[in-house]
Amino acid sequence: MSAKIRLYVEHPLGDGQSVPLDRDQAHYLFGVMRMTVGGQVLLFNGRDGEWLADVAEAGKRGGVLVCVKQTKPLQMPPDLWLLFAPIKKTRTDFIVEKATEMGAARILPVHTAYTNSERIRQDRLQAHAVEAAEQCGGTYVPEVAALQKLDRVLDQWPDGRQLMFCDEAEVGAAKQLAEQTPGQPWAILIGPEGGFSDAERKRLWAQPFAHVVSLGPRILRADTAAVAAMTVWQQALGDWG
């Protein structure tokens, strides 16, 4: 019987390793999915790859899984950050989920001059990243950082990391990624629904690490732009080739 359920756990994974389940995990496996002792689950923790595990103990409030064999090694994504301005709740969820599926190593919500959402639920967005990794077969879960002001992020920008700046003012312009060396640290910046302010655009254009990119002849919604930008980057410099 092949395991069909993938579960993210915090516990270390290894040959013969016992993995205790908390109440929510036990409820999902044994209450919702009706698993019993002897059933099999695929586990990952973002560090040790994916492991096939047997259900050794099953209860309403807990349980124990035992790792049997590794089924996938840890597959790290490229060193790519996604910076985006939060939008409506469900569309922000979509961005986090798709960024996880498409190989972002870190997800950073940023507050810009025209950002509509003043706050985020960081724990809820992190849970969406976990769920996306469970569903897409990934072995790594990106960190969803706390919301920060864009100016502060730029003030603390790390040396050596390049920035793909998707400027909606350049819509239709034939600007794509310049010839760059794959394997370098990068980030993608997607603006809010209202676009970037003149001051933000001026500052970004002046940064030596920023590369202005057009996402085609049409203005895209912020959630669509995030997927399009990651596709452009992955095809040019990522691990899709």
CSV table of C-alpha atoms in Angstrom, one decimal:
chain,number,residue,atom,x,y,z
A,1,MET,CA,0.0,0.0,0.0
A,2,SER,CA,1.4,3.4,-1.0
A,3,ALA,CA,1.0,6.3,1.4
A,4,LYS,CA,-1.2,9.1,0.1
A,5,ILE,CA,-1.1,11.5,3.1
A,6,ARG,CA,1.8,13.9,3.6
A,7,LEU,CA,2.3,15.6,6.9
A,8,TYR,CA,4.7,18.3,8.0
A,9,VAL,CA,6.2,17.7,11.5
A,10,GLU,CA,8.7,19.6,13.6
A,11,HIS,CA,10.3,16.5,14.9
A,12,PRO,CA,13.7,15.1,13.6
A,13,LEU,CA,13.3,12.3,11.0
A,14,GLY,CA,15.6,9.3,10.5
A,15,ASP,CA,15.7,5.5,10.2
A,16,GLY,CA,13.6,4.0,13.1
A,17,GLN,CA,12.9,7.5,14.5
A,18,SER,CA,9.7,7.7,16.5
A,19,VAL,CA,7.6,10.8,15.9
A,20,PRO,CA,5.0,11.8,18.4
A,21,LEU,CA,1.8,13.5,17.2
A,22,ASP,CA,0.0,16.4,18.8
A,23,ARG,CA,-3.7,16.5,19.3
A,24,ASP,CA,-4.5,18.3,16.0
A,25,GLN,CA,-2.3,15.9,13.9
A,26,ALA,CA,-3.9,12.9,15.7
A,27,HIS,CA,-7.4,14.3,15.0
A,28,TYR,CA,-6.6,14.8,11.3
A,29,LEU,CA,-5.0,11.3,10.8
A,30,PHE,CA,-7.3,9.2,12.9
A,31,GLY,CA,-10.5,11.2,13.2
A,32,VAL,CA,-10.7,12.8,9.7
A,33,MET,CA,-8.7,10.4,7.5
A,34,ARG,CA,-9.7,7.3,9.6
A,35,MET,CA,-6.2,5.9,9.7
A,36,THR,CA,-5.4,3.1,12.0
A,37,VAL,CA,-2.3,1.3,13.4
A,38,GLY,CA,-0.3,-0.1,10.5
A,39,GLY,CA,-1.3,2.7,8.1
A,40,GLN,CA,1.5,4.7,6.4
A,41,VAL,CA,2.1,8.4,6.1
A,42,LEU,CA,4.8,10.5,4.4
A,43,LEU,CA,6.5,12.9,6.7
A,44,PHE,CA,8.8,15.9,6.1
A,45,ASN,CA,10.2,18.6,8.4
A,46,GLY,CA,12.1,20.9,6.0
A,47,ARG,CA,15.5,19.5,7.1
A,48,ASP,CA,15.6,15.7,6.7
A,49,GLY,CA,13.9,15.1,3.4
A,50,GLU,CA,10.7,13.0,3.1
A,51,TRP,CA,10.2,9.7,5.1
A,52,LEU,CA,7.7,6.9,4.9
A,53,ALA,CA,6.4,6.2,8.4
A,54,ASP,CA,4.1,3.6,9.9
A,55,VAL,CA,1.4,4.3,12.4
A,56,ALA,CA,2.5,2.6,15.6
A,57,GLU,CA,0.0,4.2,18.1
A,58,ALA,CA,-3.3,5.8,17.3
A,59,GLY,CA,-5.5,7.8,19.7
A,60,LYS,CA,-7.9,10.7,19.9
A,61,ARG,CA,-5.4,13.0,21.6
A,62,GLY,CA,-2.1,11.7,20.2
A,63,GLY,CA,-0.2,9.0,18.5
A,64,VAL,CA,3.2,7.8,17.4
A,65,LEU,CA,4.6,7.3,13.9
A,66,VAL,CA,7.8,5.4,13.2
A,67,CYS,CA,10.0,6.3,10.2
A,68,VAL,CA,10.7,3.3,7.9
A,69,LYS,CA,12.7,4.7,5.0
A,70,GLN,CA,13.6,7.9,3.3
A,71,THR,CA,11.6,8.4,0.1
A,72,LYS,CA,13.1,11.8,-1.0
A,73,PRO,CA,16.2,13.7,0.0
A,74,LEU,CA,15.8,17.3,1.1
A,75,GLN,CA,15.4,19.5,-2.0
A,76,MET,CA,16.3,23.1,-1.3
A,77,PRO,CA,14.8,25.8,-3.4
A,78,PRO,CA,17.0,28.5,-5.1
A,79,ASP,CA,18.1,31.3,-2.8
A,80,LEU,CA,15.1,33.4,-3.9
A,81,TRP,CA,13.0,35.8,-1.7
A,82,LEU,CA,9.6,37.0,-2.7
A,83,LEU,CA,8.7,40.5,-1.4
A,84,PHE,CA,5.1,41.5,-1.9
A,85,ALA,CA,2.6,44.0,-0.5
A,86,PRO,CA,-0.3,42.3,1.2
A,87,ILE,CA,-3.7,42.6,-0.5
A,88,LYS,CA,-7.1,41.1,0.3
A,89,LYS,CA,-7.0,38.1,2.6
A,90,THR,CA,-7.7,35.3,0.1
A,91,ARG,CA,-5.4,36.7,-2.5
A,92,THR,CA,-2.5,37.1,0.0
A,93,ASP,CA,-3.1,33.5,0.9
A,94,PHE,CA,-2.8,32.6,-2.8
A,95,ILE,CA,0.5,34.4,-3.1
A,96,VAL,CA,2.0,32.6,-0.2
A,97,GLU,CA,0.8,29.2,-1.4
A,98,LYS,CA,2.0,29.7,-5.0
A,99,ALA,CA,5.3,31.1,-3.9
A,100,THR,CA,5.9,28.0,-1.8
A,101,GLU,CA,4.9,25.7,-4.7
A,102,MET,CA,7.1,27.6,-7.2
A,103,GLY,CA,10.3,27.5,-5.1
A,104,ALA,CA,10.6,30.6,-2.9
A,105,ALA,CA,13.1,30.2,-0.1
A,106,ARG,CA,11.7,33.1,2.0
A,107,ILE,CA,8.5,35.1,1.8
A,108,LEU,CA,8.6,38.7,3.0
A,109,PRO,CA,5.4,40.8,3.2
A,110,VAL,CA,6.3,44.5,2.9
A,111,HIS,CA,4.3,47.6,3.7
A,112,THR,CA,4.5,50.3,0.9
A,113,ALA,CA,3.0,53.7,0.5
A,114,TYR,CA,-0.1,52.3,-1.2
A,115,THR,CA,-0.5,49.0,0.6
A,116,ASN,CA,-4.1,48.3,1.4
A,117,SER,CA,-3.6,45.9,4.3
A,118,GLU,CA,-2.1,47.3,7.5
A,119,ARG,CA,-1.4,44.0,9.1
A,120,ILE,CA,-1.1,40.2,8.4
A,121,ARG,CA,-1.6,37.1,10.5
A,122,GLN,CA,2.0,35.7,10.2
A,123,ASP,CA,1.1,32.4,11.8
A,124,ARG,CA,-1.8,31.8,9.5
A,125,LEU,CA,0.3,32.6,6.4
A,126,GLN,CA,3.0,30.3,7.7
A,127,ALA,CA,0.4,27.6,8.0
A,128,HIS,CA,-0.6,28.2,4.4
A,129,ALA,CA,3.0,27.7,3.4
A,130,VAL,CA,3.1,24.4,5.3
A,131,GLU,CA,-0.1,23.2,3.7
A,132,ALA,CA,1.1,24.1,0.2
A,133,ALA,CA,4.3,22.1,0.7
A,134,GLU,CA,2.3,19.2,1.9
A,135,GLN,CA,0.1,19.3,-1.2
A,136,CYS,CA,2.8,19.9,-3.8
A,137,GLY,CA,5.3,17.2,-2.6
A,138,GLY,CA,7.9,19.7,-1.5
A,139,THR,CA,10.4,18.9,1.3
A,140,TYR,CA,11.2,22.5,2.3
A,141,VAL,CA,8.9,25.1,3.8
A,142,PRO,CA,9.8,28.8,3.3
A,143,GLU,CA,9.7,31.1,6.3
A,144,VAL,CA,7.0,33.8,6.1
A,145,ALA,CA,8.5,36.8,7.7
A,146,ALA,CA,6.8,39.5,9.7
A,147,LEU,CA,5.4,42.5,7.9
A,148,GLN,CA,8.0,45.2,7.5
A,149,LYS,CA,8.1,48.6,5.8
A,150,LEU,CA,9.7,48.5,2.4
A,151,ASP,CA,12.1,51.4,3.3
A,152,ARG,CA,13.4,49.4,6.2
A,153,VAL,CA,13.9,46.3,4.1
A,154,LEU,CA,15.9,48.3,1.6
A,155,ASP,CA,17.9,50.0,4.4
A,156,GLN,CA,19.0,46.6,5.6
A,157,TRP,CA,19.5,45.0,2.2
A,158,PRO,CA,22.2,42.3,2.3
A,159,ASP,CA,25.3,42.6,0.2
A,160,GLY,CA,25.3,40.4,-2.9
A,161,ARG,CA,21.6,39.9,-3.2
A,162,GLN,CA,20.1,41.1,-6.5
A,163,LEU,CA,16.5,42.4,-6.7
A,164,MET,CA,14.1,41.8,-9.6
A,165,PHE,CA,11.9,44.9,-9.4
A,166,CYS,CA,8.6,44.5,-11.3
A,167,ASP,CA,7.6,48.1,-12.1
A,168,GLU,CA,4.1,48.4,-13.5
A,169,ALA,CA,5.1,51.7,-15.0
A,170,GLU,CA,7.2,49.7,-17.4
A,171,VAL,CA,4.3,47.7,-18.7
A,172,GLY,CA,4.8,46.9,-22.4
A,173,ALA,CA,8.5,47.8,-22.3
A,174,ALA,CA,10.8,45.1,-23.7
A,175,LYS,CA,12.8,44.8,-20.4
A,176,GLN,CA,13.7,41.4,-19.1
A,177,LEU,CA,16.4,40.0,-16.9
A,178,ALA,CA,19.8,40.9,-18.1
A,179,GLU,CA,22.4,38.2,-18.5
A,180,GLN,CA,23.0,37.1,-14.9
A,181,THR,CA,24.8,34.1,-13.4
A,182,PRO,CA,22.5,31.4,-12.0
A,183,GLY,CA,22.9,30.3,-8.4
A,184,GLN,CA,23.3,33.8,-7.0
A,185,PRO,CA,21.0,35.2,-4.2
A,186,TRP,CA,18.0,37.0,-5.6
A,187,ALA,CA,14.7,38.6,-4.5
A,188,ILE,CA,11.6,39.6,-6.4
A,189,LEU,CA,9.5,42.6,-5.5
A,190,ILE,CA,5.8,42.8,-6.3
A,191,GLY,CA,4.0,46.1,-5.6
A,192,PRO,CA,0.5,46.7,-4.2
A,193,GLU,CA,-2.7,47.1,-6.1
A,194,GLY,CA,-2.2,50.9,-6.2
A,195,GLY,CA,1.3,50.6,-7.6
A,196,PHE,CA,4.5,52.1,-6.2
A,197,SER,CA,4.7,55.7,-5.2
A,198,ASP,CA,7.0,58.1,-7.1
A,199,ALA,CA,9.4,58.2,-4.2
A,200,GLU,CA,9.5,54.4,-3.9
A,201,ARG,CA,10.0,54.0,-7.7
A,202,LYS,CA,12.8,56.6,-7.7
A,203,ARG,CA,14.6,54.9,-4.8
A,204,LEU,CA,14.3,51.4,-6.4
A,205,TRP,CA,15.6,52.6,-9.8
A,206,ALA,CA,18.6,54.1,-8.0
A,207,GLN,CA,19.7,50.9,-6.3
A,208,PRO,CA,22.7,49.2,-7.9
A,209,PHE,CA,21.3,45.8,-7.0
A,210,ALA,CA,17.9,46.4,-8.6
A,211,HIS,CA,17.0,45.1,-12.1
A,212,VAL,CA,13.8,46.5,-13.5
A,213,VAL,CA,11.7,43.9,-15.4
A,214,SER,CA,8.5,44.2,-17.4
A,215,LEU,CA,5.9,41.4,-17.0
A,216,GLY,CA,4.4,42.0,-20.4
A,217,PRO,CA,2.0,44.3,-22.3
A,218,ARG,CA,-0.8,44.2,-19.7
A,219,ILE,CA,-1.0,45.4,-16.1
A,220,LEU,CA,-1.4,42.3,-13.9
A,221,ARG,CA,-3.2,41.9,-10.6
A,222,ALA,CA,-0.7,41.6,-7.7
A,223,ASP,CA,-1.4,37.9,-7.1
A,224,THR,CA,-1.0,37.2,-10.9
A,225,ALA,CA,2.1,39.3,-11.0
A,226,ALA,CA,3.7,37.2,-8.3
A,227,VAL,CA,3.2,34.0,-10.2
A,228,ALA,CA,4.3,35.6,-13.5
A,229,ALA,CA,7.5,37.1,-11.9
A,230,MET,CA,8.5,33.8,-10.3
A,231,THR,CA,8.0,32.0,-13.6
A,232,VAL,CA,10.2,34.6,-15.4
A,233,TRP,CA,12.9,34.3,-12.8
A,234,GLN,CA,12.8,30.5,-12.5
A,235,GLN,CA,13.1,30.0,-16.3
A,236,ALA,CA,16.0,32.5,-16.5
A,237,LEU,CA,18.0,31.9,-13.4
A,238,GLY,CA,16.3,29.2,-11.2
A,239,ASP,CA,16.1,25.4,-11.0
A,240,TRP,CA,13.6,24.8,-13.8
A,241,GLY,CA,16.2,24.4,-16.5
